[in-house]
Coordinates of N, CA, C and O in Angstrom, one line a residue:
M29 N 44.2 -35.3 41.2 CA 44.2 -35.6 42.7 C 42.9 -35.2 43.4 O 42.3 -36.0 44.1
T30 N 42.5 -34.1 43.0 CA 41.1 -33.7 43.8 C 40.0 -34.6 43.4 O 39.2 -34.8 44.3
A31 N 39.8 -34.9 42.1 CA 38.7 -35.9 41.6 C 38.9 -37.2 42.5 O 37.9 -37.7 42.9
L32 N 40.2 -37.8 42.7 CA 40.2 -39.0 43.4 C 39.9 -38.8 44.8 O 39.3 -39.8 45.6
L33 N 40.4 -37.7 45.5 CA 40.2 -37.4 46.8 C 38.6 -37.3 47.0 O 38.0 -37.8 48.0
K34 N 37.9 -36.9 46.1 CA 36.4 -36.7 46.3 C 35.6 -38.0 46.1 O 34.6 -38.1 46.8
T35 N 36.3 -39.0 45.7 CA 35.5 -40.4 45.9 C 35.8 -40.8 47.1 O 35.1 -41.8 47.5
A36 N 36.7 -40.5 48.1 CA 36.7 -40.9 49.5 C 36.1 -40.0 50.4 O 35.7 -40.3 51.5
A37 N 36.0 -38.8 50.1 CA 35.4 -37.7 50.9 C 34.6 -36.6 50.1 O 35.1 -36.0 49.4
D38 N 33.2 -36.8 50.5 CA 32.4 -35.7 49.7 C 32.3 -34.5 50.4 O 31.5 -33.5 50.0
D39 N 33.1 -34.2 51.5 CA 33.0 -32.9 52.4 C 34.1 -32.2 52.3 O 34.6 -31.6 53.3
L40 N 35.0 -32.2 51.3 CA 36.3 -31.7 51.3 C 35.9 -30.0 51.2 O 35.2 -29.6 50.6
E41 N 36.6 -29.3 52.2 CA 36.5 -27.8 52.4 C 37.0 -27.1 51.1 O 38.0 -27.5 50.6
T42 N 36.3 -26.1 50.9 CA 36.6 -25.2 49.8 C 38.1 -24.6 49.8 O 38.9 -24.7 49.0
G43 N 38.5 -24.4 51.2 CA 39.8 -23.8 51.4 C 40.9 -24.7 51.0 O 41.9 -24.4 50.4
H44 N 40.7 -26.0 51.2 CA 41.6 -27.1 50.9 C 41.6 -27.4 49.4 O 42.8 -27.4 49.0
L45 N 40.6 -27.2 48.8 CA 40.5 -27.4 47.3 C 41.2 -26.4 46.7 O 42.0 -26.4 45.7
E46 N 41.1 -25.0 47.2 CA 41.5 -23.9 46.7 C 43.1 -23.8 46.8 O 43.8 -23.6 45.8
A47 N 43.6 -24.4 48.0 CA 45.0 -24.5 48.2 C 45.5 -25.5 47.3 O 46.7 -25.3 46.8
L48 N 44.7 -26.7 47.2 CA 45.4 -27.5 46.0 C 45.5 -27.1 44.8 O 46.5 -27.3 44.0
A49 N 44.4 -26.3 44.5 CA 44.4 -25.8 43.0 C 45.6 -24.7 42.8 O 46.2 -24.8 41.6
R50 N 45.9 -24.0 43.8 CA 46.9 -23.1 43.5 C 48.4 -23.4 43.9 O 49.3 -22.8 43.9
G51 N 48.5 -24.7 44.3 CA 49.7 -25.3 44.7 C 50.2 -25.0 45.9 O 51.5 -25.1 46.3
A52 N 49.3 -24.4 46.9 CA 49.8 -23.9 48.2 C 49.6 -24.9 49.3 O 50.2 -24.8 50.4
C53 N 48.9 -26.0 49.1 CA 48.8 -27.0 50.0 C 49.8 -27.8 50.5 O 50.7 -28.3 49.8
G54 N 50.1 -27.5 51.6 CA 51.2 -28.3 52.4 C 52.7 -27.6 52.3 O 53.6 -28.2 52.8
T55 N 52.7 -26.4 51.9 CA 54.0 -25.8 51.6 C 54.7 -25.4 52.9 O 55.8 -25.6 53.1
W56 N 53.9 -25.1 54.1 CA 54.6 -24.9 55.4 C 55.1 -26.2 55.8 O 56.1 -26.2 56.3
L57 N 54.6 -27.5 55.5 CA 55.1 -28.6 56.0 C 56.3 -28.8 55.4 O 57.2 -29.3 55.9
L58 N 56.4 -28.6 54.0 CA 57.7 -28.7 53.3 C 58.7 -28.0 54.0 O 59.9 -28.3 54.1
D59 N 58.3 -26.6 54.0 CA 59.4 -25.6 54.7 C 59.9 -26.1 56.2 O 61.0 -26.0 56.4
A60 N 58.9 -26.7 56.7 CA 59.3 -27.2 58.2 C 60.3 -28.3 58.2 O 61.2 -28.5 59.1
L61 N 60.1 -29.1 57.1 CA 60.8 -30.4 57.0 C 62.4 -29.9 56.7 O 63.2 -30.6 57.0
D62 N 62.4 -28.8 56.1 CA 63.7 -28.1 55.8 C 64.3 -27.2 56.9 O 65.2 -26.4 56.8
G63 N 63.5 -27.1 58.1 CA 64.0 -26.4 59.2 C 63.2 -25.2 59.5 O 63.6 -24.5 60.6
A64 N 62.2 -24.8 58.8 CA 61.4 -23.7 59.1 C 60.7 -23.9 60.4 O 60.3 -25.0 60.8
D65 N 60.3 -22.7 61.2 CA 59.5 -23.0 62.4 C 58.1 -22.7 62.2 O 57.5 -21.7 61.8
L66 N 57.3 -23.9 62.3 CA 55.8 -23.9 62.1 C 54.9 -23.0 62.9 O 54.3 -22.3 62.5
G67 N 55.6 -22.9 64.2 CA 54.9 -22.0 65.2 C 54.9 -20.6 64.7 O 54.1 -19.8 64.8
E68 N 56.1 -20.1 64.2 CA 56.3 -18.7 63.7 C 55.4 -18.5 62.7 O 54.8 -17.3 62.5
L69 N 55.3 -19.3 61.7 CA 54.4 -19.1 60.6 C 53.2 -19.1 60.8 O 52.3 -18.1 60.3
L70 N 52.6 -19.9 61.9 CA 51.3 -19.8 62.2 C 51.0 -18.5 63.1 O 49.8 -18.1 62.8
V71 N 51.7 -18.1 64.0 CA 51.5 -17.0 64.7 C 51.3 -16.0 63.8 O 50.6 -15.0 63.9
R72 N 52.2 -15.7 62.9 CA 52.3 -14.6 61.8 C 50.9 -14.6 61.1 O 50.3 -13.6 60.9
A73 N 50.5 -15.8 60.7 CA 49.2 -15.7 59.9 C 48.0 -15.5 61.0 O 47.1 -14.7 60.4
A74 N 48.0 -16.0 62.1 CA 47.0 -15.6 63.0 C 46.8 -14.2 63.3 O 45.8 -13.6 63.3
T75 N 47.9 -13.5 63.5 CA 48.1 -12.1 63.8 C 47.6 -11.2 62.6 O 46.9 -10.2 62.7
G76 N 47.8 -11.8 61.3 CA 47.3 -11.2 60.1 C 45.7 -11.5 59.8 O 45.3 -11.1 58.7
G77 N 45.3 -12.3 60.8 CA 43.9 -12.9 60.4 C 43.7 -13.7 59.1 O 42.7 -13.8 58.5
E78 N 44.7 -14.7 59.0 CA 44.9 -15.6 57.8 C 44.9 -17.0 58.3 O 45.5 -17.8 57.6
L79 N 44.0 -17.4 59.3 CA 44.0 -18.7 59.7 C 43.6 -19.8 58.7 O 43.9 -20.9 58.6
Q80 N 42.6 -19.2 57.9 CA 42.0 -20.2 56.9 C 43.0 -20.5 55.9 O 43.1 -21.6 55.3
R81 N 43.8 -19.5 55.4 CA 45.1 -19.7 54.5 C 45.8 -20.6 55.2 O 46.4 -21.6 54.6
A82 N 46.3 -20.5 56.5 CA 47.2 -21.3 57.2 C 46.8 -22.8 57.2 O 47.6 -23.6 57.1
A83 N 45.3 -23.0 57.3 CA 45.0 -24.3 57.3 C 45.4 -25.1 56.0 O 45.7 -26.3 56.0
G84 N 45.3 -24.3 55.1 CA 45.7 -24.9 53.6 C 47.3 -25.2 53.6 O 47.7 -26.2 53.1
E85 N 48.1 -24.4 54.0 CA 49.5 -24.4 54.1 C 49.8 -25.5 55.1 O 50.9 -26.1 54.8
L86 N 49.1 -25.9 56.2 CA 49.4 -26.9 57.0 C 48.7 -28.3 56.7 O 48.9 -29.3 57.4
S87 N 48.1 -28.3 55.5 CA 47.6 -29.5 55.0 C 48.5 -30.4 54.3 O 49.5 -29.8 53.8
L88 N 48.5 -31.7 54.3 CA 49.4 -32.5 53.8 C 48.8 -33.4 52.5 O 48.1 -34.3 52.7
P89 N 49.2 -33.0 51.3 CA 48.8 -33.8 50.2 C 49.7 -34.7 49.6 O 50.8 -34.4 49.4
L90 N 49.3 -36.0 49.6 CA 50.3 -36.9 49.1 C 49.6 -37.7 48.0 O 48.4 -38.0 47.9
V91 N 50.5 -37.9 46.9 CA 50.0 -38.6 45.7 C 51.0 -39.9 45.3 O 52.1 -39.8 45.6
A92 N 50.2 -40.8 44.8 CA 50.9 -42.1 44.2 C 50.7 -42.0 42.8 O 49.5 -41.7 42.3
R93 N 51.8 -42.2 42.0 CA 51.8 -42.3 40.5 C 52.2 -43.7 40.1 O 53.1 -44.2 40.7
D94 N 51.6 -44.0 39.0 CA 52.1 -45.2 38.3 C 53.3 -44.9 37.6 O 53.7 -43.8 37.3
S95 N 53.6 -46.1 36.8 CA 55.0 -45.9 35.9 C 54.7 -44.8 34.6 O 55.7 -44.3 34.2
E96 N 53.5 -44.5 34.5 CA 53.2 -43.7 33.5 C 52.6 -42.2 34.0 O 52.2 -41.4 33.2
S97 N 53.1 -42.0 35.2 CA 52.8 -40.8 35.8 C 51.3 -40.5 36.1 O 51.0 -39.3 36.4
N98 N 50.4 -41.4 36.0 CA 49.1 -41.3 36.3 C 49.0 -41.2 37.8 O 49.5 -42.1 38.5
V99 N 47.9 -40.3 38.3 CA 47.8 -40.4 39.7 C 46.8 -41.7 40.2 O 45.7 -41.7 39.5
V100 N 47.3 -42.4 40.9 CA 46.4 -43.8 41.1 C 46.1 -43.9 42.9 O 45.4 -44.7 43.1
G101 N 46.8 -42.9 43.5 CA 46.4 -42.8 44.8 C 46.6 -41.4 45.5 O 47.4 -40.6 45.0
A102 N 45.8 -41.1 46.4 CA 45.9 -39.7 47.1 C 45.5 -39.8 48.6 O 44.8 -40.6 48.9
L103 N 46.1 -39.0 49.4 CA 45.9 -38.8 50.8 C 46.0 -37.2 51.2 O 46.8 -36.5 50.5
L104 N 44.9 -36.8 51.9 CA 44.9 -35.3 52.4 C 44.8 -35.4 53.9 O 43.8 -36.0 54.4
G105 N 45.6 -34.9 54.4 CA 45.8 -34.6 56.0 C 45.6 -33.1 56.1 O 46.1 -32.2 55.4
V106 N 44.7 -32.8 57.2 CA 44.4 -31.5 57.3 C 44.3 -31.0 58.9 O 44.1 -31.9 59.6
P107 N 44.5 -29.9 59.3 CA 44.2 -29.5 60.6 C 42.6 -29.7 61.0 O 41.9 -29.5 59.9
S108 N 42.3 -30.2 62.0 CA 40.7 -30.5 62.3 C 40.1 -29.5 62.7 O 40.2 -28.8 63.7
G109 N 39.0 -29.1 61.7 CA 38.0 -28.1 62.0 C 37.2 -28.3 63.4 O 36.9 -27.5 64.1
T110 N 37.0 -29.8 63.4 CA 36.2 -30.1 64.6 C 37.0 -29.7 66.1 O 36.4 -29.1 66.9
V111 N 38.2 -30.0 66.0 CA 39.0 -29.8 67.1 C 39.1 -28.3 67.2 O 38.8 -27.7 68.6
I112 N 39.3 -27.6 66.3 CA 39.6 -26.2 66.4 C 38.2 -25.5 66.8 O 38.4 -24.7 67.8
S113 N 37.1 -25.9 66.3 CA 35.8 -25.2 66.9 C 35.7 -25.7 68.2 O 35.0 -24.8 69.1
G114 N 35.9 -26.9 68.7 CA 35.7 -27.4 70.0 C 36.5 -26.5 71.0 O 36.0 -26.1 72.1
L115 N 37.8 -26.3 70.7 CA 38.8 -25.6 71.6 C 38.3 -24.0 71.7 O 38.6 -23.5 72.7
A116 N 37.9 -23.7 70.6 CA 37.5 -22.2 70.6 C 36.4 -22.0 71.6 O 36.3 -20.8 71.9
R117 N 35.7 -22.9 72.0 CA 34.7 -22.6 73.0 C 35.1 -22.8 74.6 O 34.4 -22.3 75.4
L118 N 36.4 -23.2 74.6 CA 37.0 -23.4 76.0 C 37.6 -22.3 76.5 O 38.1 -21.3 75.6
P119 N 37.8 -22.0 77.9 CA 38.5 -20.6 78.2 C 40.0 -20.7 77.8 O 40.6 -21.9 77.6
G120 N 40.5 -19.6 77.6 CA 42.0 -19.5 77.0 C 42.3 -20.2 75.8 O 43.3 -20.8 75.6
S121 N 41.2 -20.0 74.9 CA 41.2 -20.9 73.7 C 42.2 -20.6 72.5 O 42.7 -21.4 71.8
R122 N 42.5 -19.2 72.5 CA 43.2 -18.8 71.3 C 44.5 -19.5 71.1 O 44.9 -20.1 69.9
Q123 N 45.3 -19.6 72.2 CA 46.6 -20.4 72.1 C 46.3 -21.9 71.8 O 47.2 -22.5 71.1
A124 N 45.3 -22.3 72.6 CA 45.0 -23.8 72.2 C 44.6 -24.1 70.8 O 45.1 -25.2 70.2
V125 N 44.1 -23.2 70.3 CA 43.5 -23.5 68.7 C 44.9 -23.6 67.9 O 45.0 -24.4 67.2
L126 N 45.7 -22.5 68.2 CA 46.9 -22.6 67.2 C 47.8 -23.8 67.8 O 48.2 -24.4 66.8
L127 N 47.9 -24.3 68.9 CA 48.6 -25.4 69.2 C 48.0 -26.6 68.5 O 48.9 -27.5 68.2
S128 N 46.7 -26.8 68.7 CA 46.0 -27.9 68.0 C 46.5 -28.1 66.6 O 46.5 -29.1 66.0
M129 N 46.5 -27.0 65.8 CA 47.0 -27.0 64.5 C 48.3 -27.4 64.3 O 48.8 -28.0 63.1
L130 N 49.3 -27.5 65.2 CA 50.5 -28.1 65.2 C 50.7 -29.4 65.9 O 51.8 -30.0 65.9
A131 N 49.6 -29.8 66.5 CA 49.7 -31.1 67.3 C 48.9 -32.2 66.8 O 49.2 -33.3 66.9
Y132 N 47.6 -31.9 66.2 CA 46.7 -32.9 65.7 C 46.4 -32.7 64.4 O 46.2 -31.6 63.9
A133 N 46.4 -33.8 63.5 CA 46.0 -33.8 62.0 C 44.9 -34.8 61.9 O 44.9 -35.9 62.3
K134 N 44.1 -34.5 61.1 CA 43.0 -35.3 60.6 C 43.3 -36.1 59.1 O 43.6 -35.2 58.4
I135 N 43.3 -37.2 59.0 CA 43.4 -37.7 57.7 C 42.1 -37.7 57.0 O 41.1 -38.3 57.4
K136 N 41.9 -36.6 56.3 CA 40.7 -36.3 55.7 C 40.1 -37.4 54.7 O 39.1 -37.7 54.5
A137 N 41.0 -37.8 53.8 CA 40.7 -38.7 52.7 C 41.9 -39.5 52.2 O 43.0 -39.1 52.2
V138 N 41.6 -40.7 52.1 CA 42.6 -41.8 51.4 C 41.9 -42.4 50.5 O 40.7 -43.0 50.5
A139 N 42.4 -42.3 49.2 CA 41.7 -42.9 47.9 C 42.7 -43.7 46.9 O 43.9 -43.0 46.8
V140 N 42.5 -44.7 46.6 CA 43.3 -45.4 45.4 C 42.3 -45.7 44.3 O 41.1 -46.1 44.5
S141 N 42.5 -45.5 43.0 CA 41.8 -45.9 41.9 C 41.5 -47.3 41.8 O 42.3 -48.0 42.3
E142 N 40.4 -47.6 41.4 CA 39.9 -48.8 41.4 C 40.9 -49.9 40.8 O 41.0 -51.2 41.3
D143 N 41.5 -49.5 39.6 CA 42.3 -50.5 39.0 C 43.7 -50.7 39.6 O 44.6 -51.5 39.1
A144 N 44.0 -49.9 40.6 CA 45.3 -49.9 41.2 C 45.3 -50.4 42.8 O 46.0 -50.4 43.5
R145 N 43.9 -51.1 43.1 CA 43.8 -51.4 44.5 C 44.5 -52.8 44.7 O 44.8 -53.4 43.8
R146 N 44.7 -53.1 46.0 CA 45.4 -54.3 46.4 C 46.9 -54.4 46.0 O 47.5 -55.4 45.8
R147 N 47.5 -53.3 45.9 CA 48.8 -53.2 45.6 C 49.7 -52.5 46.8 O 51.0 -52.3 46.6
G148 N 48.9 -52.2 47.9 CA 49.7 -51.6 48.9 C 49.8 -50.1 48.8 O 50.6 -49.4 49.6
I149 N 49.0 -49.4 47.7 CA 49.2 -48.0 47.6 C 48.7 -47.2 48.9 O 49.3 -46.2 49.4
G150 N 47.4 -47.6 49.3 CA 47.0 -47.0 50.4 C 47.8 -47.0 51.5 O 48.0 -46.0 52.5
A151 N 48.4 -48.2 51.9 CA 49.2 -48.3 53.0 C 50.4 -47.6 53.0 O 51.0 -47.0 53.9
A152 N 51.1 -47.5 51.6 CA 52.2 -46.7 51.5 C 51.9 -45.1 51.7 O 52.8 -44.4 52.4
L153 N 50.7 -44.7 51.3 CA 50.5 -43.2 51.6 C 50.2 -43.1 53.1 O 50.7 -42.0 53.6
L154 N 49.6 -43.8 53.8 CA 49.4 -43.9 55.1 C 50.6 -43.8 56.0 O 50.8 -43.0 56.8
A155 N 51.6 -44.7 55.4 CA 52.8 -44.8 56.2 C 53.7 -43.5 56.0 O 54.2 -43.1 56.9
R156 N 53.6 -42.9 54.8 CA 54.3 -41.6 54.5 C 53.8 -40.5 55.3 O 54.4 -39.7 55.9
C157 N 52.5 -40.7 55.4 CA 51.7 -39.5 56.2 C 52.2 -39.5 57.7 O 52.5 -38.4 58.1
V158 N 52.2 -40.8 58.3 CA 52.5 -40.9 59.7 C 54.1 -40.4 59.8 O 54.4 -39.6 60.8
Q159 N 54.7 -40.7 58.9 CA 56.3 -40.3 58.9 C 56.4 -38.9 58.9 O 57.2 -38.2 59.7
V160 N 55.8 -38.2 58.0 CA 56.1 -36.8 57.8 C 55.4 -36.1 59.2 O 56.1 -35.2 59.8
Y161 N 54.2 -36.5 59.7 CA 53.7 -35.7 60.7 C 54.4 -36.1 61.9 O 54.8 -35.2 62.8
W162 N 55.0 -37.3 62.2 CA 55.8 -37.5 63.4 C 57.0 -36.8 63.3 O 57.6 -36.2 64.3
Q163 N 57.8 -36.6 62.2 CA 58.8 -35.9 61.9 C 58.6 -34.4 62.4 O 59.7 -33.7 62.8
L164 N 57.5 -34.0 62.2 CA 57.1 -32.4 62.5 C 56.6 -32.3 63.9 O 56.1 -31.4 64.1
D165 N 56.8 -33.4 64.7 CA 56.3 -33.5 66.1 C 54.9 -33.3 66.4 O 54.3 -32.9 67.5
Y166 N 54.0 -33.8 65.4 CA 52.5 -33.8 65.7 C 52.4 -34.9 66.5 O 53.2 -36.0 66.7
T167 N 51.3 -34.9 67.4 CA 51.1 -36.0 68.4 C 50.1 -36.9 68.1 O 49.8 -38.1 68.8
L168 N 49.2 -36.5 67.3 CA 47.8 -37.4 67.1 C 47.4 -37.3 65.6 O 47.4 -36.2 64.9
L169 N 47.2 -38.4 65.0 CA 46.7 -38.5 63.6 C 45.3 -39.2 63.9 O 45.2 -40.3 64.6
F170 N 44.3 -38.9 63.2 CA 42.9 -39.6 63.4 C 42.1 -39.3 62.0 O 42.4 -38.5 61.2
G171 N 41.2 -40.0 62.0 CA 40.1 -39.9 60.9 C 38.9 -40.7 61.2 O 38.7 -41.2 62.3
E172 N 38.0 -40.8 60.2 CA 36.9 -41.5 60.2 C 36.7 -42.1 58.8 O 37.0 -41.7 57.9
F173 N 35.7 -43.3 58.9 CA 35.3 -43.8 57.6 C 34.0 -44.3 57.9 O 33.4 -44.6 59.0
D174 N 33.1 -44.5 56.7 CA 31.8 -44.9 56.7 C 31.8 -46.2 57.2 O 32.5 -47.2 56.8
T175 N 31.0 -46.5 58.3 CA 31.1 -47.8 59.1 C 30.6 -49.0 58.2 O 31.2 -50.1 58.2
E176 N 29.8 -48.7 57.0 CA 29.3 -49.7 56.1 C 30.6 -50.2 55.4 O 30.5 -51.4 54.9
R177 N 31.6 -49.4 55.3 CA 32.7 -49.9 54.5 C 33.6 -51.0 55.1 O 34.6 -51.6 54.5
D178 N 33.5 -51.1 56.5 CA 34.1 -52.2 57.2 C 35.8 -52.1 57.0 O 36.4 -53.0 56.8
L179 N 36.3 -50.9 57.2 CA 37.6 -50.7 57.0 C 38.5 -50.8 58.3 O 39.7 -50.6 58.4
G180 N 37.9 -51.1 59.3 CA 38.5 -51.3 60.6 C 39.7 -52.2 60.6 O 40.8 -51.7 61.1
P181 N 39.5 -53.4 60.1 CA 40.9 -54.3 60.0 C 41.9 -53.6 59.2 O 43.3 -53.8 59.6
Y182 N 41.7 -52.9 58.1 CA 42.7 -52.3 57.3 C 43.3 -51.2 58.0 O 44.8 -51.3 58.1
Y183 N 42.6 -50.4 58.9 CA 43.5 -49.3 59.6 C 44.1 -50.0 60.8 O 45.2 -49.4 61.0
T184 N 43.6 -51.0 61.1 CA 44.2 -51.7 62.4 C 45.7 -52.1 61.9 O 46.6 -52.1 62.6
R185 N 45.5 -52.8 60.7 CA 47.0 -53.1 60.1 C 47.9 -52.2 59.8 O 49.1 -52.3 59.9
Q186 N 47.4 -50.8 59.7 CA 48.3 -49.8 59.5 C 48.7 -49.1 60.7 O 49.4 -48.1 60.8
G187 N 48.4 -49.8 61.8 CA 48.9 -49.2 63.2 C 48.0 -48.3 63.9 O 48.3 -47.6 64.7
F188 N 46.8 -48.0 63.3 CA 45.7 -47.3 64.0 C 44.8 -48.0 65.0 O 44.6 -49.1 64.7
S189 N 44.4 -47.3 66.1 CA 43.3 -48.0 67.0 C 41.9 -47.5 66.3 O 41.7 -46.5 65.9
V190 N 41.1 -48.6 66.2 CA 39.8 -48.3 65.6 C 38.8 -48.3 66.8 O 38.7 -49.4 67.4
L191 N 37.9 -47.3 66.9 CA 37.1 -47.5 68.0 C 35.8 -48.0 67.6 O 35.3 -47.9 66.5
Q192 N 35.0 -48.4 68.6 CA 33.6 -48.8 68.5 C 32.7 -47.6 68.2 O 33.0 -46.5 68.7
P193 N 31.5 -47.7 67.5 CA 30.6 -46.5 67.3 C 30.3 -46.1 68.7 O 30.0 -46.9 69.7
G194 N 30.3 -44.7 68.9 CA 29.9 -44.0 70.1 C 31.0 -43.7 71.0 O 31.0 -43.1 71.8
Q195 N 32.3 -44.5 70.5 CA 33.4 -44.1 71.4 C 34.3 -43.0 70.9 O 34.2 -42.7 69.9
G196 N 35.0 -42.4 71.8 CA 35.9 -41.3 71.4 C 37.1 -41.3 72.2 O 37.4 -42.1 73.1
I197 N 37.9 -40.3 71.9 CA 39.2 -40.0 72.6 C 39.1 -38.5 73.3 O 38.4 -37.8 72.9
E198 N 39.9 -38.3 74.3 CA 39.8 -37.0 75.0 C 41.1 -36.3 74.4 O 42.3 -36.7 74.5
V199 N 41.0 -35.1 73.9 CA 42.0 -34.3 73.3 C 42.3 -32.9 73.8 O 43.3 -32.3 73.6
G200 N 41.3 -32.4 74.6 CA 41.4 -31.1 75.0 C 42.3 -30.8 76.4 O 42.9 -29.9 76.3
T201 N 42.3 -31.9 77.2 CA 43.1 -31.6 78.6 C 44.6 -31.3 78.1 O 45.2 -30.5 78.9
L202 N 45.2 -32.0 77.3 CA 46.5 -31.9 76.9 C 46.9 -30.4 76.6 O 47.9 -29.8 76.9
L203 N 45.9 -29.7 75.9 CA 46.2 -28.4 75.4 C 45.7 -27.3 76.4 O 46.3 -26.4 76.3
T204 N 44.6 -27.5 77.0 CA 43.9 -26.5 77.9 C 43.7 -26.8 79.1 O 43.3 -25.9 80.0
G205 N 43.7 -28.2 79.5 CA 43.5 -28.5 81.0 C 41.9 -28.8 81.1 O 41.4 -29.2 82.1
N206 N 41.1 -28.6 79.9 CA 39.7 -28.7 80.0 C 39.5 -30.0 79.1 O 39.9 -29.9 77.9
P207 N 38.5 -30.8 79.3 CA 38.3 -31.9 78.3 C 37.5 -31.6 77.2 O 36.7 -30.7 77.1
L208 N 37.8 -32.3 76.1 CA 37.1 -32.2 74.8 C 37.3 -33.6 74.1 O 38.2 -34.2 73.9
H209 N 35.9 -34.0 73.9 CA 35.9 -35.4 73.4 C 35.8 -35.3 72.0 O 35.2 -34.5 71.3
L210 N 36.5 -36.3 71.3 CA 36.6 -36.4 69.9 C 36.2 -37.8 69.3 O 36.8 -38.7 69.9
G211 N 35.3 -37.8 68.5 CA 34.9 -39.2 68.0 C 34.1 -39.1 66.6 O 34.1 -37.9 66.1
A212 N 33.5 -40.0 66.0 CA 33.0 -40.1 64.8 C 31.4 -39.8 64.9 O 30.9 -40.1 66.0
G213 N 31.0 -39.3 64.0 CA 29.5 -38.8 64.0 C 28.6 -40.2 63.6 O 29.2 -41.2 63.3
P214 N 27.3 -40.1 63.5 CA 26.5 -41.1 63.3 C 26.9 -41.7 61.9 O 27.1 -41.1 60.9
G215 N 27.0 -43.1 61.9 CA 27.2 -43.9 60.6 C 28.8 -43.9 60.2 O 29.1 -44.4 59.2
L216 N 29.5 -43.2 61.2 CA 31.0 -43.3 60.8 C 31.8 -44.0 61.9 O 31.2 -44.1 63.1
T217 N 32.9 -44.6 61.7 CA 33.9 -45.1 62.7 C 35.2 -44.3 62.7 O 35.7 -43.9 61.8
F218 N 35.6 -44.2 64.0 CA 36.8 -43.3 64.2 C 38.1 -44.2 64.5 O 38.1 -45.2 65.1
F219 N 39.1 -43.6 63.9 CA 40.3 -44.3 64.0 C 41.4 -43.2 64.4 O 41.2 -42.1 64.1
H220 N 42.5 -43.8 65.2 CA 43.5 -42.7 65.5 C 44.7 -43.4 65.9 O 44.8 -44.6 66.1
R221 N 45.7 -42.6 66.1 CA 47.2 -43.0 66.3 C 47.9 -41.9 67.1 O 48.1 -40.9 66.5
W222 N 48.3 -42.1 68.3 CA 49.1 -41.2 68.9 C 50.6 -41.5 68.7 O 50.9 -42.5 68.5
R223 N 51.3 -40.5 68.6 CA 52.8 -40.5 68.3 C 53.4 -41.3 69.5 O 53.2 -40.9 70.8
P224 N 54.2 -42.4 69.3 CA 54.8 -43.1 70.6 C 55.8 -42.1 71.2 O 56.3 -41.1 70.6
Q225 N 55.8 -42.2 72.6 CA 56.5 -41.2 73.5 C 57.9 -41.7 73.5 O 58.3 -43.0 73.6
A226 N 58.8 -40.6 73.5 CA 60.2 -41.1 73.7 C 60.4 -41.6 74.9 O 59.9 -41.0 75.9
V227 N 61.5 -42.7 75.1 CA 61.6 -43.2 76.2 C 62.8 -42.7 76.9 O 63.9 -42.4 76.4

């Protein structure tokens, strides 16, 4: 899985790789799907100075296997380091940082092995990712891709909004009352999806 993810993202954080290696990546999300309180787990980790470990526990690793159990697709959703560091600079940030880890998730990498492409594997991984995060009451999923890869139409078909270079969205006001702009860096294209509001 890690090797496949590295083909899609060359900047995977060491903490996420270590959590994957020890089988701890996503364990809190699984517990929350069974009724555990994510907020309580996160506060306990923050109190113990273990937010780095918490980021691994709050990450979502998804794998697609073929009929012979070979890994042919992988997705990794993570708490956003960019959002966390941005919020940390705002007034009253500690609570907002923790809330962001339970509200916003970044799709860090989606990868499908070359011989398994065009079978809907990536779409299925993204659909499952959205389903899990919405079930856990997250409000925003986002990511970015290399602009040269022209994946905008693909992500649009999967229900994401794809922004033009230089555009972004505002994510701080919801948590702190202070603006915080989120978008892609140079050479990257930003995509996002807000959870639909209940009517």
